[in-house]
Amino acid sequence: MASNFRSAQGANKRKTYFLLAAMGILTWLVAYAALTYFGAGTTSFVVPLAVGIALVGVWGSYYGSDKLVLTMTGARVIQREDNPELFNLIEEVLVASGLPMPKVAIVDDTAPNAFATGRNPDHALIAFTTRILEVMDRDELQGVIAHEMSHVANRDTLVSAVAATTAGAIAILSDFLTRMMWFGGGRDRRDSNQNPLLLIVSLVIMILAPIAAMLLRSAISRRRESLADATAVSFTRNPAGLRRALETLAADSTVVRQRSNAVAHIWIESPLDGKSVSKLFSTHPPIEERIETLRAMESLGPQQ
Amino acid sequence: MEIFVVIGVSALLAIFIVAQYNRLIRLNISVDEAFAQIEVQLKRRADLIPNLVETVKGYATHEQSTFDAVVSARAKATSATGVADVAAADGALTQALRGLLAVAEAYPDLKASSNFLALQEELSTTENKVAFARQFYNDNVRSLNEAVATIPTSFFAGLAKVSAREFYEIEDPQSREVPKVTF
């Protein structure tokens, strides 16, 4: 069904809330499983420890995301004089969105791609590969910039940091607990006669939780990408520009020579090979699906 | 015991009223800011025009009526105040500029000159910014008018002295045109 950008924005936001709530429930389930299996003493020590480790790990990269990503991708910040036309285009999107000026960076790469990061709109950074600036015309590039600025407007660095923290905490927790199980230690009430079925269920939860957390995390990332596409259209009111840009990206088979897989999710087009990653684990919706959604918006005609 | 319930309920009520009031005031201010943004972009465009006219004049000497139209539309645009007036003058200037650029099409030397190319890039980005500023303003007016018309904010519009605002609409025959469909 064709949907305009407003209903698309609403749907993607609702789905994000739903997925974040599911993350919360999953965390609670793991804590509950630990409680059942190991008892209150161990759990009250292990759960805060896992959450603490995950928080420290993610918070640093969230807070310094603009600077960290620069080193991880080899991007260099440029000024207005270096590319006045690009800055003109960015300023157009800023006028349309009411956002402040981000830092702008260039990545020397033969693959067309772009990304946005930064903990809030005042510390935002958007980057483009040298190739994307060569292959895209004005309208296409405006669509890409609008998509990146949408990530900034929707605070996607924060959303993905929250998702990463929860998924990380669950992974660490599950790791601790399964290790403790192999070594047989830690159970406060080893000889108490607990329901064996409950113990087995707890065991299964602890083992499967990290995978479930990873699936939820990718699902959140996919929803944020669709949301950014819809928000981009709300800025430019020109779905055709972004649609043509995505078609260009889909047609180009070169992939960013990135230095780290850790930043794969921030690019506009996933730099990981789509075929090798299952759809459930991928951080981006299939590009054909995004193109179809935008085409459906175009068919609605000019929107106010 | 009852006294605490009364205090609690009235505190919640006060918070609710303040929140609605502040929302209306904030929306109203963002409409003002959005209108200021339109004026900034219109001023930028007006500043580009003398330079553009001079450049075109250097190559196209027999187009005096087009130049006059642009110059007089610019004068009207820079002196207009109020949403409706600014919008009308803006629409007229947009039209006149299109005429000027159409004239430029007929002069290959002009189109090839680096000065003109630079001006053209500046003008097209400014036109886009003007269009986006209008759109941003209208979006803000839309949220404000929605808040003024819908419950619960509508109850506090009088108290906040906030009322529905005017949309920024320009007369642009080109955008009104129904696209031709051929089968």
Coordinates of C-alpha atoms in Angstrom, one line a residue:
Chain A
M1 CA 0.0 0.0 0.0
A2 CA 1.2 3.4 -0.9
S3 CA 1.9 5.6 2.2
N4 CA 3.0 9.2 2.3
F5 CA 6.0 10.3 4.3
R6 CA 4.0 11.3 7.4
S7 CA 2.4 7.9 7.9
A8 CA 5.7 6.2 7.0
Q9 CA 7.5 8.3 9.7
G10 CA 4.7 7.4 12.3
A11 CA 4.9 3.7 11.5
N12 CA 8.6 3.5 11.7
K13 CA 8.7 5.4 15.0
R14 CA 6.0 3.1 16.5
K15 CA 8.0 0.0 15.4
T16 CA 11.1 1.4 17.0
Y17 CA 9.3 1.9 20.3
F18 CA 7.9 -1.7 20.0
L19 CA 11.4 -3.1 19.3
L20 CA 13.0 -1.1 22.2
A21 CA 10.3 -2.4 24.5
A22 CA 11.0 -6.0 23.3
M23 CA 14.7 -5.3 24.1
G24 CA 13.7 -4.3 27.6
I25 CA 11.6 -7.4 28.0
L26 CA 14.4 -9.6 26.8
T27 CA 16.8 -8.0 29.4
W28 CA 14.3 -8.7 32.1
L29 CA 13.9 -12.3 30.9
V30 CA 17.6 -12.9 31.1
A31 CA 17.8 -11.4 34.5
Y32 CA 14.8 -13.6 35.5
A33 CA 16.5 -16.7 34.1
A34 CA 19.6 -15.9 36.0
L35 CA 17.6 -15.5 39.2
T36 CA 15.9 -18.8 38.7
Y37 CA 19.1 -20.7 37.9
F38 CA 21.6 -19.1 40.2
G39 CA 19.5 -17.4 42.9
A40 CA 19.4 -13.9 44.1
G41 CA 23.0 -13.6 45.5
T42 CA 24.8 -14.2 42.2
T43 CA 22.2 -12.4 40.1
S44 CA 22.4 -9.2 42.0
F45 CA 26.1 -9.1 41.4
V46 CA 26.3 -10.3 37.8
V47 CA 23.5 -8.3 36.2
P48 CA 24.7 -4.8 37.3
L49 CA 28.2 -5.8 36.4
A50 CA 27.2 -6.7 32.8
V51 CA 25.1 -3.6 32.3
G52 CA 28.0 -1.5 33.7
I53 CA 30.5 -3.0 31.3
A54 CA 28.2 -2.5 28.4
L55 CA 27.4 1.1 29.4
V56 CA 31.0 2.1 29.8
G57 CA 31.9 0.5 26.5
V58 CA 29.1 2.1 24.5
W59 CA 28.9 5.4 26.2
G60 CA 32.4 6.4 25.3
S61 CA 31.9 5.7 21.7
Y62 CA 28.5 7.4 21.7
Y63 CA 29.8 10.6 23.4
G64 CA 32.8 10.8 21.1
S65 CA 31.1 9.3 18.1
D66 CA 31.9 12.3 15.8
K67 CA 35.7 12.1 16.5
L68 CA 35.9 8.3 16.8
V69 CA 34.2 7.6 13.5
L70 CA 36.6 10.1 11.8
T71 CA 39.6 7.9 12.8
M72 CA 37.7 4.6 12.1
T73 CA 36.8 5.6 8.6
G74 CA 39.7 7.8 7.7
A75 CA 37.4 10.8 7.0
R76 CA 38.9 14.3 6.9
V77 CA 36.8 17.4 7.8
I78 CA 36.5 20.0 5.0
Q79 CA 35.5 23.7 5.0
R80 CA 33.2 25.7 2.8
E81 CA 36.0 26.8 0.5
D82 CA 36.9 23.1 -0.3
N83 CA 33.5 22.4 -1.9
P84 CA 31.1 25.4 -2.0
E85 CA 28.5 23.5 -4.1
L86 CA 28.3 20.7 -1.5
F87 CA 27.9 23.3 1.2
N88 CA 25.2 25.0 -0.8
L89 CA 23.3 21.7 -1.0
I90 CA 23.7 21.1 2.8
E91 CA 22.5 24.6 3.6
E92 CA 19.4 24.0 1.5
V93 CA 18.6 20.9 3.6
L94 CA 19.3 22.9 6.8
V95 CA 16.8 25.5 5.8
A96 CA 14.3 22.8 5.0
S97 CA 14.9 21.0 8.4
G98 CA 15.8 23.8 10.8
L99 CA 18.8 21.9 11.9
P100 CA 22.2 23.5 12.8
M101 CA 25.2 23.1 10.5
P102 CA 27.0 19.8 11.0
K103 CA 30.7 19.1 10.4
V104 CA 31.3 17.9 6.9
A105 CA 33.9 15.3 6.0
I106 CA 35.2 13.5 3.0
V107 CA 36.4 9.8 2.8
D108 CA 38.7 9.0 -0.1
D109 CA 37.0 6.0 -1.6
T110 CA 36.0 4.6 -4.9
A111 CA 32.6 3.4 -3.7
P112 CA 29.7 5.9 -3.5
N113 CA 28.5 6.1 0.0
A114 CA 27.8 8.5 2.9
F115 CA 27.1 8.5 6.6
A116 CA 26.1 10.6 9.6
T117 CA 27.0 10.4 13.3
G118 CA 27.3 12.6 16.4
R119 CA 25.7 12.5 19.8
N120 CA 23.2 15.4 19.1
P121 CA 22.5 17.8 16.3
D122 CA 25.1 20.3 17.7
H123 CA 27.8 17.7 17.4
A124 CA 26.7 16.1 14.2
L125 CA 29.1 15.0 11.4
I126 CA 28.1 14.0 7.9
A127 CA 30.6 12.4 5.6
F128 CA 30.7 11.5 1.9
T129 CA 33.0 9.4 -0.1
T130 CA 34.8 11.2 -3.0
R131 CA 33.0 8.9 -5.4
I132 CA 29.5 9.8 -4.4
L133 CA 30.2 13.4 -5.1
E134 CA 31.4 12.5 -8.6
V135 CA 28.5 10.2 -9.6
M136 CA 25.5 12.0 -8.2
D137 CA 23.6 15.0 -9.7
R138 CA 22.2 17.8 -7.6
D139 CA 18.8 16.3 -6.8
E140 CA 20.3 12.9 -5.9
L141 CA 23.0 14.4 -3.6
Q142 CA 20.3 16.5 -2.0
G143 CA 18.3 13.3 -1.2
V144 CA 21.4 11.7 0.3
I145 CA 22.2 14.8 2.4
A146 CA 18.5 14.9 3.6
H147 CA 18.7 11.2 4.5
E148 CA 21.9 11.8 6.6
M149 CA 20.5 14.9 8.2
S150 CA 17.4 12.8 9.1
H151 CA 19.6 10.5 11.1
V152 CA 20.8 13.6 12.9
A153 CA 17.2 14.9 13.4
N154 CA 15.9 11.5 14.6
R155 CA 18.9 11.1 17.0
D156 CA 19.8 7.8 15.6
T157 CA 23.3 7.7 17.2
L158 CA 21.4 7.7 20.5
V159 CA 18.9 5.1 19.4
S160 CA 21.6 2.8 18.2
A161 CA 23.7 3.4 21.3
V162 CA 20.8 2.3 23.5
A163 CA 20.3 -0.8 21.3
A164 CA 24.0 -1.5 21.4
T165 CA 24.1 -1.2 25.2
T166 CA 21.2 -3.5 25.8
A167 CA 22.4 -6.1 23.3
G168 CA 25.9 -5.8 24.7
A169 CA 24.7 -6.2 28.3
I170 CA 22.7 -9.3 27.3
A171 CA 25.7 -10.8 25.5
I172 CA 28.0 -10.2 28.4
L173 CA 25.5 -11.5 30.9
S174 CA 24.8 -14.6 28.9
D175 CA 28.5 -15.2 28.5
F176 CA 29.1 -14.9 32.3
L177 CA 26.2 -17.2 33.1
T178 CA 27.0 -20.0 30.7
R179 CA 30.6 -20.0 31.8
M180 CA 29.5 -20.2 35.4
M181 CA 27.3 -23.1 34.4
W182 CA 30.2 -25.1 32.9
F183 CA 32.3 -24.5 36.0
G184 CA 29.4 -25.5 38.2
G185 CA 29.9 -22.6 40.6
G186 CA 27.7 -19.8 41.7
R187 CA 24.4 -21.6 42.4
D188 CA 23.2 -20.4 45.7
R189 CA 20.6 -23.1 46.2
R190 CA 22.2 -26.0 44.5
D191 CA 20.3 -28.7 46.4
S192 CA 17.0 -27.0 46.6
N193 CA 14.3 -28.8 44.8
Q194 CA 13.4 -26.4 42.0
N195 CA 11.1 -27.2 39.1
P196 CA 13.5 -28.8 36.6
L197 CA 11.4 -27.5 33.7
L198 CA 11.9 -24.0 34.9
L199 CA 15.7 -24.6 35.1
I200 CA 15.7 -25.9 31.5
V201 CA 13.7 -22.9 30.3
S202 CA 16.1 -20.5 32.1
L203 CA 19.1 -22.3 30.5
V204 CA 17.6 -22.0 27.0
I205 CA 16.8 -18.3 27.6
M206 CA 20.4 -17.6 28.6
I207 CA 21.8 -19.4 25.6
L208 CA 19.5 -17.9 23.0
A209 CA 19.2 -14.4 24.4
P210 CA 22.3 -13.0 22.7
I211 CA 21.1 -14.1 19.3
A212 CA 17.6 -12.6 19.9
A213 CA 19.3 -9.4 21.1
M214 CA 21.3 -9.2 17.9
L215 CA 18.2 -9.8 15.8
L216 CA 16.4 -7.0 17.7
R217 CA 19.3 -4.7 17.3
S218 CA 19.4 -5.2 13.5
A219 CA 15.7 -4.8 13.3
I220 CA 15.9 -1.4 15.1
S221 CA 18.7 -0.3 12.7
R222 CA 16.5 -1.3 9.7
R223 CA 13.6 0.7 11.0
R224 CA 15.8 3.7 11.6
E225 CA 17.0 3.5 8.0
S226 CA 13.4 3.5 6.7
L227 CA 12.5 6.3 9.1
A228 CA 15.4 8.3 7.7
D229 CA 14.2 7.8 4.1
A230 CA 10.7 9.1 5.1
T231 CA 12.1 12.0 7.1
A232 CA 14.4 12.9 4.1
V233 CA 11.3 13.2 1.9
S234 CA 9.6 15.4 4.6
F235 CA 12.6 17.7 4.2
T236 CA 13.0 17.8 0.4
R237 CA 9.4 16.8 -0.7
N238 CA 11.3 15.1 -3.5
P239 CA 11.2 11.3 -3.2
A240 CA 12.5 11.0 -6.8
G241 CA 15.9 12.5 -5.8
L242 CA 16.6 10.0 -3.1
R243 CA 15.1 7.2 -5.1
R244 CA 17.4 7.8 -8.0
A245 CA 20.4 8.1 -5.6
L246 CA 19.5 4.7 -4.1
E247 CA 19.3 3.2 -7.6
T248 CA 22.7 4.6 -8.4
L249 CA 24.0 3.0 -5.1
A250 CA 22.3 -0.3 -5.9
A251 CA 23.7 -0.4 -9.5
D252 CA 27.3 0.2 -8.2
S253 CA 28.9 -3.0 -6.9
T254 CA 32.0 -1.4 -5.4
V255 CA 32.1 -1.6 -1.6
V256 CA 33.7 0.9 0.8
R257 CA 37.2 -0.3 1.8
Q258 CA 36.3 0.2 5.4
R259 CA 38.8 -0.2 8.2
S260 CA 36.3 -1.7 10.7
N261 CA 33.1 -3.7 10.6
A262 CA 32.1 -1.9 13.8
V263 CA 30.9 1.1 11.8
A264 CA 29.1 -0.8 9.0
H265 CA 25.7 0.2 10.1
I266 CA 26.2 4.0 9.8
W267 CA 26.6 4.1 6.0
I268 CA 23.6 5.0 3.8
E269 CA 24.1 1.8 1.8
S270 CA 25.3 -1.2 3.8
P271 CA 29.0 -1.9 2.9
L272 CA 28.6 -5.6 3.9
D273 CA 27.8 -7.9 1.1
G274 CA 24.1 -8.3 1.1
K275 CA 24.1 -11.9 -0.2
S276 CA 26.3 -13.3 2.6
V277 CA 24.3 -11.7 5.5
S278 CA 20.8 -13.0 6.2
K279 CA 18.0 -10.4 5.9
L280 CA 17.2 -10.9 9.6
F281 CA 20.7 -9.9 10.6
S282 CA 21.3 -7.0 8.1
T283 CA 21.4 -3.5 9.4
H284 CA 19.7 -2.0 6.3
P285 CA 16.4 -3.0 4.7
P286 CA 16.9 -4.4 1.1
I287 CA 17.7 -1.4 -1.1
E288 CA 15.0 -2.6 -3.6
E289 CA 12.4 -2.3 -0.9
R290 CA 13.5 1.2 0.0
I291 CA 13.4 2.2 -3.7
E292 CA 9.8 0.8 -3.9
T293 CA 8.7 2.7 -0.9
L294 CA 10.0 6.0 -2.3
R295 CA 8.4 5.2 -5.7
A296 CA 5.1 4.7 -4.0
M297 CA 5.5 8.2 -2.4
E298 CA 6.2 9.7 -5.8
S299 CA 3.0 8.2 -7.2
L300 CA 1.1 10.3 -4.6
G301 CA 2.2 13.4 -6.4
P302 CA 3.5 16.7 -4.9
Q303 CA 2.8 16.7 -1.1
Q304 CA 2.4 19.6 1.2
Chain B
M1 CA -5.3 12.6 54.0
E2 CA -7.7 14.4 51.7
I3 CA -5.6 17.5 51.7
F4 CA -2.7 15.6 50.1
V5 CA -5.0 14.3 47.4
V6 CA -6.2 17.8 46.7
I7 CA -2.7 19.2 46.6
G8 CA -1.6 16.3 44.3
V9 CA -4.4 16.7 41.9
S10 CA -4.1 20.5 41.7
A11 CA -0.3 20.2 41.2
L12 CA -0.9 17.8 38.3
L13 CA -3.5 20.1 36.8
A14 CA -1.1 23.1 37.1
I15 CA 1.7 21.1 35.3
F16 CA -0.8 20.1 32.6
I17 CA -1.9 23.7 32.0
V18 CA 1.6 25.1 31.9
A19 CA 2.6 22.4 29.4
Q20 CA -0.2 23.2 27.1
Y21 CA 0.4 27.0 27.4
N22 CA 4.1 26.6 26.7
R23 CA 3.5 24.4 23.7
L24 CA 1.4 27.0 22.1
I25 CA 3.9 29.8 22.9
R26 CA 6.7 27.7 21.5
L27 CA 4.8 26.9 18.3
N28 CA 4.0 30.5 17.8
I29 CA 7.7 31.5 18.3
S30 CA 8.8 28.9 15.7
V31 CA 6.4 30.4 13.2
D32 CA 8.1 33.8 13.8
E33 CA 11.5 32.2 13.4
A34 CA 10.5 30.4 10.2
F35 CA 9.2 33.7 8.7
A36 CA 12.5 35.4 9.6
Q37 CA 14.3 32.6 7.8
I38 CA 12.2 33.3 4.6
E39 CA 13.2 37.0 4.9
V40 CA 16.9 36.1 5.3
Q41 CA 16.8 33.9 2.1
L42 CA 14.8 36.6 0.2
K43 CA 17.4 39.2 1.1
R44 CA 20.2 36.9 -0.1
R45 CA 18.4 36.6 -3.4
A46 CA 17.8 40.3 -3.7
D47 CA 21.5 40.9 -3.1
L48 CA 22.4 38.6 -5.9
I49 CA 20.2 40.3 -8.5
P50 CA 22.1 43.6 -9.3
N51 CA 25.2 41.5 -10.1
L52 CA 23.3 39.1 -12.2
V53 CA 21.5 41.8 -14.2
E54 CA 24.9 43.6 -14.8
T55 CA 26.4 40.3 -16.0
V56 CA 23.6 39.5 -18.4
K57 CA 23.5 43.2 -19.6
G58 CA 27.2 42.8 -20.7
Y59 CA 26.1 40.2 -23.3
A60 CA 22.4 40.9 -24.0
T61 CA 22.0 44.6 -24.7
H62 CA 18.5 44.5 -26.3
E63 CA 16.5 43.1 -23.4
Q64 CA 15.8 46.3 -21.5
S65 CA 12.2 45.3 -20.7
T66 CA 13.3 42.1 -19.0
F67 CA 15.9 44.0 -16.9
D68 CA 13.3 46.6 -15.9
A69 CA 10.8 43.9 -14.9
V70 CA 13.5 42.3 -12.6
V71 CA 14.6 45.6 -11.1
S72 CA 11.1 46.7 -10.3
A73 CA 10.1 43.3 -8.9
R74 CA 13.2 43.4 -6.7
A75 CA 12.3 46.9 -5.5
K76 CA 8.8 45.7 -4.5
A77 CA 10.2 42.6 -2.9
T78 CA 12.6 44.5 -0.7
S79 CA 10.0 46.9 0.6
A80 CA 7.2 44.4 1.3
T81 CA 6.1 43.6 4.8
G82 CA 3.6 41.2 6.2
V83 CA 3.1 37.6 5.1
A84 CA 0.7 38.2 2.2
D85 CA 2.6 41.1 0.7
V86 CA 6.0 39.4 1.0
A87 CA 4.6 36.3 -0.6
A88 CA 3.0 38.2 -3.5
A89 CA 6.3 40.2 -4.1
D90 CA 8.3 37.0 -3.8
G91 CA 6.1 35.3 -6.4
A92 CA 6.5 38.2 -8.9
L93 CA 10.2 38.3 -8.5
T94 CA 10.5 34.5 -9.0
Q95 CA 8.6 35.0 -12.2
A96 CA 10.8 37.9 -13.4
L97 CA 14.0 36.0 -12.6
R98 CA 12.7 33.0 -14.7
G99 CA 12.3 35.5 -17.6
L100 CA 15.8 36.8 -17.1
L101 CA 17.3 33.2 -17.2
A102 CA 15.2 32.4 -20.2
V103 CA 16.8 35.4 -22.0
A104 CA 20.2 34.2 -21.0
E105 CA 19.5 30.9 -22.8
A106 CA 19.7 32.8 -26.1
Y107 CA 23.3 34.0 -25.6
P108 CA 25.8 31.2 -25.8
D109 CA 28.8 33.5 -24.9
L110 CA 26.9 34.6 -21.7
K111 CA 26.1 31.0 -20.8
A112 CA 29.7 30.0 -21.1
S113 CA 31.1 32.8 -19.0
S114 CA 32.5 31.7 -15.7
N115 CA 31.0 34.7 -13.9
F116 CA 27.5 33.7 -15.1
L117 CA 28.0 30.1 -14.2
A118 CA 29.0 31.0 -10.7
L119 CA 26.0 33.3 -10.4
Q120 CA 23.7 30.7 -11.7
E121 CA 24.9 28.2 -9.1
E122 CA 24.4 30.9 -6.4
L123 CA 20.9 31.7 -7.7
S124 CA 19.7 28.1 -8.0
T125 CA 20.9 27.3 -4.4
T126 CA 19.2 30.5 -3.2
E127 CA 16.0 29.7 -5.0
N128 CA 16.0 26.2 -3.4
K129 CA 16.6 27.8 0.0
V130 CA 13.8 30.2 -0.5
A131 CA 11.5 27.3 -1.5
F132 CA 12.6 25.3 1.6
A133 CA 12.2 28.3 3.9
R134 CA 8.6 28.7 2.6
Q135 CA 7.9 25.0 3.1
F136 CA 9.5 25.1 6.7
Y137 CA 7.3 28.1 7.5
N138 CA 4.1 26.5 6.2
D139 CA 4.9 23.3 8.2
N140 CA 5.3 25.4 11.3
V141 CA 2.0 27.2 10.6
R142 CA 0.4 23.9 10.0
S143 CA 1.4 22.5 13.5
L144 CA 0.4 25.8 15.2
N145 CA -3.0 25.9 13.5
E146 CA -3.5 22.3 14.3
A147 CA -2.7 23.0 18.0
V148 CA -5.0 26.0 18.1
A149 CA -7.9 24.0 16.6
T150 CA -7.6 20.7 18.5
I151 CA -8.3 19.7 22.1
P152 CA -6.7 20.2 24.6
T153 CA -4.4 23.0 23.4
S154 CA -7.4 24.8 21.9
F155 CA -8.7 25.6 25.4
F156 CA -5.6 27.6 26.2
A157 CA -5.2 29.5 22.9
G158 CA -7.0 32.5 24.3
L159 CA -5.0 32.5 27.5
A160 CA -1.7 32.3 25.6
K161 CA -3.0 35.0 23.1
V162 CA -2.1 32.7 20.2
S163 CA -4.3 32.3 17.2
A164 CA -4.1 30.5 13.8
R165 CA -1.6 32.1 11.4
E166 CA -1.5 32.7 7.7
F167 CA 0.1 30.3 5.3
Y168 CA 2.7 31.6 2.9
E169 CA 1.3 31.1 -0.6
I170 CA 2.8 32.4 -3.7
E171 CA 1.1 32.9 -7.1
D172 CA 3.2 30.7 -9.3
P173 CA 1.5 29.6 -12.5
Q174 CA 4.2 27.0 -13.1
S175 CA 3.5 25.0 -9.9
R176 CA -0.2 25.3 -10.4
E177 CA -0.1 23.7 -13.9
V178 CA -1.6 20.3 -14.1
P179 CA 1.0 18.0 -15.6
K180 CA 0.1 16.6 -19.0
V181 CA -0.6 12.9 -19.0
T182 CA -0.3 11.0 -22.3
F183 CA -1.3 7.4 -22.7

